[in-house]
Amino acid sequence: MERAILDLAYLVAALCFITGLKRMSGPKTARAGNTLSAFGMLIAIIATLCEHSIVEYWQIGVGALIGGAIGAIMVKRVQMTSMPQLVAVLHGFGSAAAGLVAAAELVAELAHGGTIDPVHNGIIQFTAILSSLTVAGSFVAYGKLEEKITGRAVDWPMRHPLNALLLLGLLAIGAYLVHDPTQMGWFVVLNVGAALLGVLLVLSIGGADMPVVVSVLNSYAGIAGALAGFVIDSTVLIITGALVGASGMILSRIMCKAMNRSLANVLFGSFGGDAAKGPAGATITGTIRSTTAEDAAQLLAYSGSVVIVPGYGLAVAQAQHQVSELAQLLEKRGVDVKYAIHPVAGRMPGHMNVLLAEANVPYDKLVEMERINGELDRTDVVLVIGANDVVNPAARSNPQSPIYGMPILDVDKSKNIIVMKRGMNPGFAGIENELFYNPRTRMLFGDAKASLTKLVEETKAIE
Amino acid sequence: MTVDVIVIFVLAAYVGFEIITKVPPQLHTPLMSGTNAITGIAVVGAMLSAGAGRSQLASWLGLIAMILASMNVVGGFLVTDRMLKMFGGKKERV
């Protein structure tokens, strides 16, 4: 009887999660949706606490208090630009929790002294591998995003065979543990080995591909949760894990499509290793025309339509507020201002939208790539801020280029282009950009924030 | 382990695909942090492991799981809310 009530409570929680996610389909309902999901979680927790087999309330209380406090502080402090790092870390914690639940189950069953059902045990071993891999991978992704670890795609000889060998070794250890679960030493080796594999896999993925990595880790964390659900026979865990696994998969697919690459290519291709290698590198000749903030402000202020293309450079410079101020000044002068958002702008799916929302840019000003591309040839000025690969015409014209075929913003079709850039370094993918040599392009060199501040001043000065 | 749980998993994944494809790209970051928060449902499993007078080791593992899952839940929901607040409330320009 009690068990039935508990299961019904979990059902309510699962329904809250599903409805909450459904409300994410629009910005107006999304916040209420998130609150509903949180409410579902509360129901699940209270129901579990009421289950009388739980005796040690103090451990639960202490754990919730410590974890909750750390989580709240982390979130309070985080900058919107660091959102990908935070999410990567949270993925790590989520899958670590799933792995620990599975490990605790194994320990408890052993202490019970019986034999463990091989299927059950097999799932425990598999959960251990997947969760350890995800935890370690998440922290490497965090390091790369935080630029504590090189953003380059690290490559080494025999990488794929060695990784495959490690994976096979892990599966062998897992199989051995199914045969003899009492070998706890090997269980530790299994987890450490899986973590090592996670490190190696993510280490060889370049910084520009982090949106995909974060999405894939999202998916893995979900699947690890679902596996933990199989282990402890918890329907609500299975449902939630499946939902999240599906979500992460979809996001990974969208990101890959936006880069015209397969998931396998992103995960194993070691893309963006050495800068500008191969035939696509540094062969463009032409003149770079630079401009001053004063001239750029004149051009912008007397134009009819401006499209702003924000890239990750804008986020790094924390210049989203200055952009928003400039846009408002221009709009006051009657200029039609829009923002063109490439799907992989920023370091995680939808990251740029969050950054601009933080700077009070209304979301109807943000236009997706497919829609804005039709208008760009009629646009007076395109202002590219800290974006590079997503506006590189080589993606359309140069079959030799590593980014050939990637959907881009066709900014080279507009009447005037102003590119704000720190210097002439190639982008994350390490590819030269012929847009900078276009006769209609003017380069405005300098830190995005400083340049934008100057642009705002110059625009104000025009009467 | 019965077939039931696999049925549940597949159906839930299907529901997930149907719902998530309807989320617009501009909300993908909060979507990810939100789904991240609900994976913290592992907290339920952690509570069962931390409590229930089981072996010492299992119970300690449960405690650590409890801390991590709580961070996941609290952090995930709060940060999602913080982002969505920015999307929702700004209809008029200042």
XYZ file of C-alpha atoms in Angstrom:
557
model
C 0.000 0.000 0.000
C 2.678 2.470 1.077
C 4.717 1.603 -1.975
C 1.724 2.380 -4.197
C 1.355 5.864 -2.717
C 5.061 6.496 -3.207
C 4.868 5.377 -6.828
C 1.883 7.623 -7.448
C 3.797 10.562 -5.990
C 6.649 9.785 -8.385
C 4.160 9.677 -11.233
C 2.973 13.178 -10.299
C 6.613 14.315 -10.200
C 7.263 12.857 -13.661
C 4.160 14.596 -15.018
C 5.398 17.888 -13.552
C 8.743 17.417 -15.337
C 7.089 16.660 -18.672
C 4.653 19.584 -18.427
C 7.484 21.824 -17.251
C 9.566 20.932 -20.302
C 6.567 21.443 -22.556
C 6.219 24.992 -21.245
C 9.798 25.647 -22.361
C 8.390 26.023 -25.877
C 7.919 29.779 -25.396
C 9.734 32.480 -23.428
C 6.536 33.590 -21.728
C 5.610 30.243 -20.230
C 9.133 28.927 -19.689
C 9.701 30.371 -16.234
C 6.466 28.937 -14.860
C 7.476 25.632 -16.462
C 10.763 25.589 -14.606
C 8.988 26.335 -11.336
C 6.613 23.461 -12.024
C 9.559 21.103 -12.573
C 11.072 22.246 -9.285
C 7.727 21.613 -7.614
C 7.727 18.096 -9.070
C 11.143 17.539 -7.556
C 9.872 18.697 -4.173
C 7.016 16.201 -4.344
C 9.418 13.381 -5.194
C 11.703 14.306 -2.284
C 8.941 14.646 0.297
C 7.368 11.377 -0.814
C 10.701 9.604 -0.471
C 11.264 11.072 2.978
C 7.870 9.791 4.081
C 8.752 6.277 2.993
C 9.386 4.684 6.355
C 12.342 2.543 5.330
C 14.444 5.675 5.467
C 15.822 5.944 8.942
C 18.900 8.100 8.842
C 17.323 11.463 8.351
C 20.419 13.264 9.589
C 22.540 12.120 6.666
C 19.853 13.129 4.235
C 19.433 16.509 5.898
C 23.158 17.208 6.100
C 23.665 16.147 2.501
C 20.808 18.276 1.203
C 21.931 21.286 3.218
C 25.575 21.163 2.138
C 24.788 20.395 -1.494
C 21.963 22.896 -1.716
C 24.043 25.689 -0.196
C 26.990 25.073 -2.527
C 24.641 24.948 -5.506
C 22.917 28.188 -4.535
C 26.199 30.032 -3.994
C 27.645 28.821 -7.293
C 24.589 30.035 -9.145
C 24.492 33.380 -7.423
C 28.070 34.093 -8.366
C 28.094 32.834 -11.922
C 28.407 35.242 -14.831
C 26.159 34.625 -17.794
C 29.257 34.235 -19.946
C 30.338 31.343 -17.735
C 27.046 29.518 -18.131
C 28.570 26.716 -20.264
C 31.161 26.026 -17.567
C 28.499 25.910 -14.877
C 26.302 23.584 -16.871
C 29.293 21.341 -17.629
C 30.081 21.109 -13.917
C 26.457 20.427 -13.034
C 26.411 17.596 -15.586
C 29.415 16.210 -13.781
C 27.695 16.341 -10.393
C 24.497 14.812 -11.758
C 26.246 11.831 -13.272
C 28.504 11.440 -10.240
C 25.370 11.183 -8.106
C 23.956 8.565 -10.465
C 27.193 6.583 -10.348
C 27.353 6.727 -6.561
C 23.779 5.509 -6.281
C 24.708 2.504 -8.406
C 27.883 1.904 -6.379
C 25.963 2.140 -3.105
C 23.522 -0.419 -4.446
C 26.382 -2.779 -5.284
C 27.916 -2.357 -1.840
C 24.586 -2.859 -0.126
C 23.847 -6.023 -2.083
C 27.276 -7.424 -1.269
C 26.791 -6.627 2.422
C 23.533 -8.500 2.185
C 25.768 -11.410 1.399
C 23.819 -12.917 -1.437
C 24.664 -13.385 -5.042
C 23.681 -10.574 -7.362
C 21.547 -11.138 -10.393
C 23.979 -10.918 -13.353
C 21.755 -8.623 -15.415
C 21.334 -6.297 -12.452
C 25.051 -6.394 -11.783
C 25.846 -5.783 -15.438
C 23.784 -2.609 -15.400
C 25.594 -1.464 -12.264
C 28.968 -1.923 -13.988
C 27.733 -0.135 -17.082
C 26.381 2.759 -14.990
C 29.770 2.990 -13.297
C 31.596 3.215 -16.639
C 29.234 5.777 -18.148
C 29.011 7.985 -15.079
C 32.760 8.050 -14.401
C 33.384 8.848 -18.057
C 30.831 11.660 -17.967
C 32.146 13.122 -14.717
C 35.734 13.282 -15.959
C 34.666 14.490 -19.403
C 32.568 17.241 -17.842
C 35.465 18.529 -15.814
C 37.808 18.545 -18.806
C 35.110 20.437 -20.745
C 34.928 22.852 -17.819
C 38.701 23.307 -17.925
C 38.648 23.961 -21.652
C 35.796 26.454 -21.391
C 37.472 28.217 -18.488
C 40.693 28.151 -20.528
C 42.602 26.365 -17.812
C 43.270 23.563 -20.274
C 44.301 24.197 -23.873
C 41.373 24.873 -26.165
C 43.216 23.103 -28.957
C 42.208 19.645 -30.021
C 45.048 17.615 -28.554
C 46.102 14.751 -30.771
C 48.597 11.972 -30.236
C 49.744 8.958 -32.221
C 47.542 5.851 -32.157
C 44.835 7.823 -30.382
C 41.845 5.876 -31.657
C 43.346 2.380 -31.239
C 44.516 3.248 -27.719
C 41.116 4.642 -26.716
C 39.383 1.612 -28.210
C 41.759 -0.659 -26.304
C 40.973 1.173 -23.070
C 37.250 0.811 -23.716
C 37.621 -2.909 -24.401
C 39.661 -3.263 -21.213
C 36.904 -1.538 -19.251
C 34.262 -3.829 -20.726
C 36.420 -6.832 -19.833
C 36.794 -5.645 -16.233
C 33.045 -5.007 -16.118
C 32.376 -8.544 -17.338
C 34.788 -9.949 -14.772
C 32.987 -8.004 -12.028
C 29.668 -9.424 -13.148
C 31.248 -12.840 -12.740
C 32.752 -12.004 -9.334
C 31.300 -8.815 -7.805
C 33.308 -9.119 -4.577
C 36.481 -7.770 -6.240
C 36.030 -4.197 -5.061
C 39.597 -3.299 -6.053
C 38.713 -3.970 -9.666
C 35.565 -1.900 -9.278
C 37.753 1.059 -8.350
C 40.023 0.340 -11.333
C 36.938 0.262 -13.538
C 35.866 3.720 -12.404
C 39.337 5.216 -12.665
C 39.792 3.732 -16.132
C 36.452 5.093 -17.309
C 37.385 8.520 -15.959
C 40.675 8.335 -17.851
C 38.781 7.518 -21.039
C 36.508 10.510 -20.436
C 39.535 12.780 -20.050
C 41.201 11.462 -23.210
C 38.052 11.732 -25.295
C 37.253 15.340 -24.412
C 40.895 16.460 -24.438
C 41.075 15.775 -28.156
C 38.065 17.936 -28.986
C 38.692 21.573 -29.891
C 37.317 24.567 -28.006
C 35.041 25.543 -30.883
C 33.194 22.242 -30.598
C 32.348 22.668 -26.931
C 28.629 23.367 -27.639
C 28.380 19.817 -28.952
C 30.410 18.349 -26.114
C 28.255 20.042 -23.490
C 25.118 18.730 -25.235
C 26.492 15.206 -25.474
C 27.466 15.263 -21.792
C 23.925 16.445 -21.043
C 22.646 13.385 -22.835
C 25.097 11.029 -21.075
C 24.176 12.440 -17.678
C 20.554 11.670 -18.497
C 21.310 8.141 -19.619
C 23.463 7.538 -16.529
C 20.470 8.666 -14.454
C 18.163 6.284 -16.306
C 20.633 3.421 -15.750
C 20.763 4.228 -12.044
C 16.980 4.031 -12.214
C 17.207 0.508 -13.652
C 19.630 -0.398 -10.858
C 17.435 0.695 -7.968
C 14.207 -0.082 -9.831
C 12.971 3.496 -9.746
C 10.499 4.408 -12.471
C 10.793 8.140 -11.919
C 14.556 8.005 -12.417
C 14.127 6.040 -15.627
C 11.552 8.465 -17.008
C 13.605 11.534 -16.124
C 16.812 10.030 -17.438
C 15.135 9.145 -20.723
C 13.703 12.666 -21.087
C 17.069 14.273 -20.464
C 18.941 11.771 -22.612
C 16.605 12.560 -25.499
C 16.952 16.282 -24.925
C 20.744 16.170 -24.971
C 20.720 14.049 -28.119
C 18.463 16.518 -29.941
C 20.605 19.473 -28.923
C 23.771 17.665 -30.047
C 22.171 16.934 -33.401
C 21.066 20.546 -33.874
C 24.571 21.783 -33.056
C 26.198 19.317 -35.453
C 23.807 20.274 -38.222
C 24.673 23.928 -37.651
C 28.322 23.043 -38.254
C 27.629 20.604 -41.087
C 29.524 17.843 -39.334
C 28.573 14.441 -38.076
C 28.540 13.733 -34.377
C 31.304 11.176 -34.901
C 33.419 13.793 -36.654
C 33.008 16.226 -33.764
C 33.716 13.652 -31.082
C 36.585 11.810 -32.741
C 37.777 14.073 -35.568
C 40.280 16.170 -33.597
C 39.013 19.259 -35.423
C 40.913 22.506 -35.012
C 44.216 20.998 -33.972
C 47.070 22.989 -35.418
C 46.111 26.409 -36.666
C 45.711 26.817 -40.406
C 47.134 23.529 -41.593
C 46.460 22.154 -45.026
C 45.594 23.884 -48.282
C 43.012 26.200 -46.714
C 45.596 27.944 -44.585
C 46.889 31.467 -45.069
C 46.758 31.640 -48.847
C 44.393 34.581 -49.113
C 45.946 37.727 -50.525
C 44.433 41.171 -50.507
C 44.294 44.347 -48.542
C 42.894 44.779 -45.091
C 41.091 48.091 -44.735
C 40.839 49.349 -41.208
C 38.590 52.102 -39.957
C 38.175 54.328 -36.925
C 35.362 54.424 -34.395
C 34.432 57.872 -35.677
C 33.981 56.748 -39.286
C 32.194 53.585 -38.225
C 29.772 55.609 -36.082
C 29.013 57.887 -39.046
C 28.327 54.909 -41.272
C 26.030 53.300 -38.719
C 24.167 56.457 -37.733
C 23.254 57.438 -41.301
C 22.199 53.991 -42.464
C 18.661 52.697 -42.725
C 19.194 49.170 -41.468
C 21.859 47.561 -39.309
C 22.299 43.897 -38.500
C 24.535 43.047 -35.568
C 26.304 39.682 -35.607
C 27.482 38.880 -32.087
C 30.015 36.114 -31.596
C 31.864 34.589 -28.735
C 34.387 37.443 -28.747
C 31.573 39.704 -27.607
C 30.857 37.431 -24.678
C 34.512 37.195 -23.706
C 34.775 40.975 -23.674
C 31.550 41.149 -21.601
C 30.388 43.803 -24.044
C 26.742 42.806 -24.434
C 25.557 45.878 -22.498
C 27.521 48.231 -24.754
C 26.039 46.569 -27.830
C 22.576 47.018 -26.450
C 23.281 50.694 -25.726
C 24.581 51.256 -29.248
C 21.529 49.550 -30.725
C 19.200 51.734 -28.686
C 21.015 54.907 -29.785
C 20.731 53.870 -33.418
C 17.067 52.996 -33.043
C 16.399 56.441 -31.624
C 17.788 57.816 -34.864
C 15.334 55.688 -36.800
C 17.762 52.941 -37.821
C 16.242 49.475 -38.020
C 18.463 47.293 -35.822
C 18.367 43.499 -35.660
C 20.632 40.817 -34.274
C 21.590 37.800 -36.367
C 22.110 34.737 -34.212
C 24.034 31.781 -35.599
C 23.073 28.510 -33.914
C 26.618 27.979 -32.632
C 27.240 31.554 -31.514
C 28.602 31.339 -28.003
C 29.830 28.248 -26.239
C 26.642 26.286 -25.736
C 23.289 26.006 -27.525
C 21.353 29.266 -27.143
C 24.157 30.921 -25.185
C 24.130 34.171 -27.177
C 20.409 34.627 -26.587
C 20.959 34.454 -22.849
C 23.781 36.995 -22.992
C 21.697 39.443 -25.014
C 18.627 38.897 -22.845
C 20.817 39.837 -19.890
C 21.559 43.138 -21.644
C 17.818 43.794 -22.049
C 17.694 43.107 -25.769
C 14.073 42.172 -26.542
C 13.948 38.664 -27.934
C 11.936 39.657 -31.006
C 15.043 41.560 -32.176
C 17.016 38.330 -32.291
C 16.668 36.728 -35.697
C 17.697 33.165 -36.514
C 20.123 32.457 -39.313
C 17.658 31.098 -41.912
C 15.410 34.135 -41.642
C 18.078 36.836 -41.571
C 20.031 35.453 -44.534
C 17.209 36.463 -46.876
C 17.481 40.070 -45.745
C 21.221 40.562 -45.608
C 21.629 41.691 -49.233
C 19.256 44.559 -48.472
C 21.013 45.520 -45.249
C 23.025 48.735 -45.196
C 25.555 47.825 -42.539
C 26.425 44.554 -40.866
C 28.369 44.910 -37.652
C 30.295 41.729 -36.848
C 31.467 41.660 -33.242
C 33.899 38.939 -32.253
C 32.510 36.382 -34.692
C 34.670 34.695 -37.277
C 33.963 31.205 -38.569
C 30.178 31.705 -38.687
C 30.621 34.551 -41.200
C 33.426 32.977 -43.254
C 32.401 32.812 -46.933
C 34.865 29.945 -47.432
C 32.112 27.733 -46.016
C 30.191 28.400 -49.239
C 32.958 28.764 -51.797
C 36.065 26.804 -50.829
C 35.655 23.008 -50.913
C 39.136 22.697 -49.414
C 38.187 24.588 -46.294
C 37.574 22.529 -43.156
C 34.342 24.431 -42.590
C 33.105 23.956 -46.185
C 29.371 23.254 -46.172
C 28.738 24.751 -42.759
C 25.675 27.030 -42.866
C 26.866 30.602 -42.318
C 25.451 34.089 -42.048
C 25.846 35.609 -45.511
C 27.111 38.945 -44.236
C 29.375 39.397 -47.278
C 26.242 40.072 -49.323
C 25.343 43.236 -47.459
C 26.259 46.742 -48.608
C 28.787 47.524 -45.881
C 30.508 45.326 -43.353
C 32.238 46.444 -40.196
C 34.208 43.727 -38.437
C 35.232 44.367 -34.853
C 38.114 42.153 -33.909
C 40.869 42.034 -31.390
C 43.578 41.316 -33.949
C 44.228 39.307 -37.036
C 44.354 35.905 -35.361
C 42.273 33.241 -37.014
C 39.186 32.021 -35.138
C 38.790 28.972 -32.944
C 38.850 26.652 -35.894
C 42.134 28.235 -36.995
C 40.911 29.150 -40.484
C 41.661 32.271 -42.512
C 38.647 34.441 -43.324
C 38.399 36.100 -46.728
C 35.579 38.311 -45.461
C 38.246 40.524 -43.889
C 39.753 41.157 -47.327
C 36.416 42.037 -48.948
C 36.478 45.547 -50.516
C 33.277 46.416 -48.640
C 34.687 45.345 -45.288
C 36.208 47.732 -42.794
C 38.068 46.346 -39.806
C 37.792 48.049 -36.444
C 40.589 46.573 -34.359
C 40.648 46.518 -30.589
C 38.942 45.027 -27.570
C 35.216 44.693 -28.290
C 34.159 46.489 -25.140
C 36.504 49.451 -25.587
C 35.645 49.789 -29.266
C 31.927 49.648 -28.579
C 32.195 52.239 -25.823
C 33.983 54.513 -28.288
C 31.342 53.794 -30.937
C 28.598 54.734 -28.479
C 30.352 58.026 -27.659
C 30.894 58.869 -31.315
C 27.288 58.055 -32.146
C 26.089 60.296 -29.326
C 28.267 63.089 -30.688
C 26.521 63.004 -34.051
C 23.604 65.383 -33.966
C 14.563 -6.460 -14.225
C 11.487 -6.863 -16.289
C 10.505 -5.696 -19.727
C 8.276 -3.091 -18.050
C 11.163 -0.780 -17.269
C 12.394 -0.901 -20.847
C 8.886 -0.033 -22.054
C 8.844 2.934 -19.693
C 12.287 4.063 -20.827
C 11.393 3.943 -24.517
C 8.064 5.707 -24.055
C 9.657 8.430 -21.936
C 12.418 8.948 -24.509
C 9.747 9.243 -27.193
C 7.846 11.862 -25.173
C 11.161 13.638 -24.648
C 11.889 13.795 -28.384
C 8.394 15.105 -29.107
C 8.565 17.854 -26.489
C 12.153 18.971 -26.891
C 11.952 19.425 -30.680
C 9.353 22.135 -30.023
C 11.656 24.202 -27.827
C 12.945 27.222 -29.800
C 16.747 27.654 -30.148
C 16.712 30.858 -28.092
C 15.715 28.820 -25.048
C 18.242 26.028 -25.510
C 20.562 27.148 -22.730
C 17.828 27.295 -20.068
C 16.481 24.039 -21.490
C 19.799 22.375 -20.861
C 20.230 23.717 -17.356
C 16.606 22.826 -16.614
C 16.925 19.241 -17.818
C 20.149 19.156 -15.887
C 18.306 20.091 -12.722
C 15.800 17.290 -13.128
C 18.533 14.681 -13.556
C 19.139 15.558 -9.927
C 16.175 13.229 -9.351
C 19.008 10.818 -8.596
C 18.627 12.525 -5.223
C 15.745 10.138 -4.609
C 18.025 7.167 -5.149
C 20.638 8.832 -2.975
C 18.122 9.238 -0.163
C 17.268 5.569 -0.314
C 20.987 4.738 -0.143
C 21.858 7.241 2.583
C 19.015 6.111 4.766
C 17.566 2.708 5.396
C 20.049 1.251 7.859
C 22.179 -0.390 5.213
C 25.882 -1.100 5.361
C 28.103 1.772 6.519
C 29.887 2.130 3.184
C 26.649 2.172 1.192
C 25.272 4.787 3.491
C 28.360 7.018 3.138
C 28.294 6.685 -0.623
C 24.667 7.700 -0.359
C 25.612 10.792 1.634
C 28.101 11.930 -1.009
C 25.527 11.233 -3.709
C 23.052 13.269 -1.672
C 25.387 16.294 -1.588
C 26.139 16.114 -5.314
C 22.535 15.582 -6.327
C 21.399 18.482 -4.114
C 23.932 20.752 -5.780
C 22.586 19.589 -9.093
C 18.953 20.192 -8.173
C 19.290 23.510 -6.357
C 21.914 24.928 -8.706
C 20.109 23.781 -11.825
C 16.694 25.136 -10.945
C 17.987 28.454 -9.606
C 20.201 29.201 -12.574
C 17.425 28.288 -14.998
C 15.089 30.614 -13.169
C 17.669 33.383 -13.250
C 17.968 33.090 -17.016
C 14.260 32.769 -17.711
C 13.550 35.813 -15.600
C 15.607 37.810 -18.095
C 13.649 36.416 -21.015
C 10.237 36.915 -19.541
C 9.942 40.237 -17.833
C 11.338 42.720 -20.322
C 8.526 43.719 -22.606
C 9.116 47.447 -22.604
C 12.413 49.178 -23.271
C 13.956 51.302 -20.575
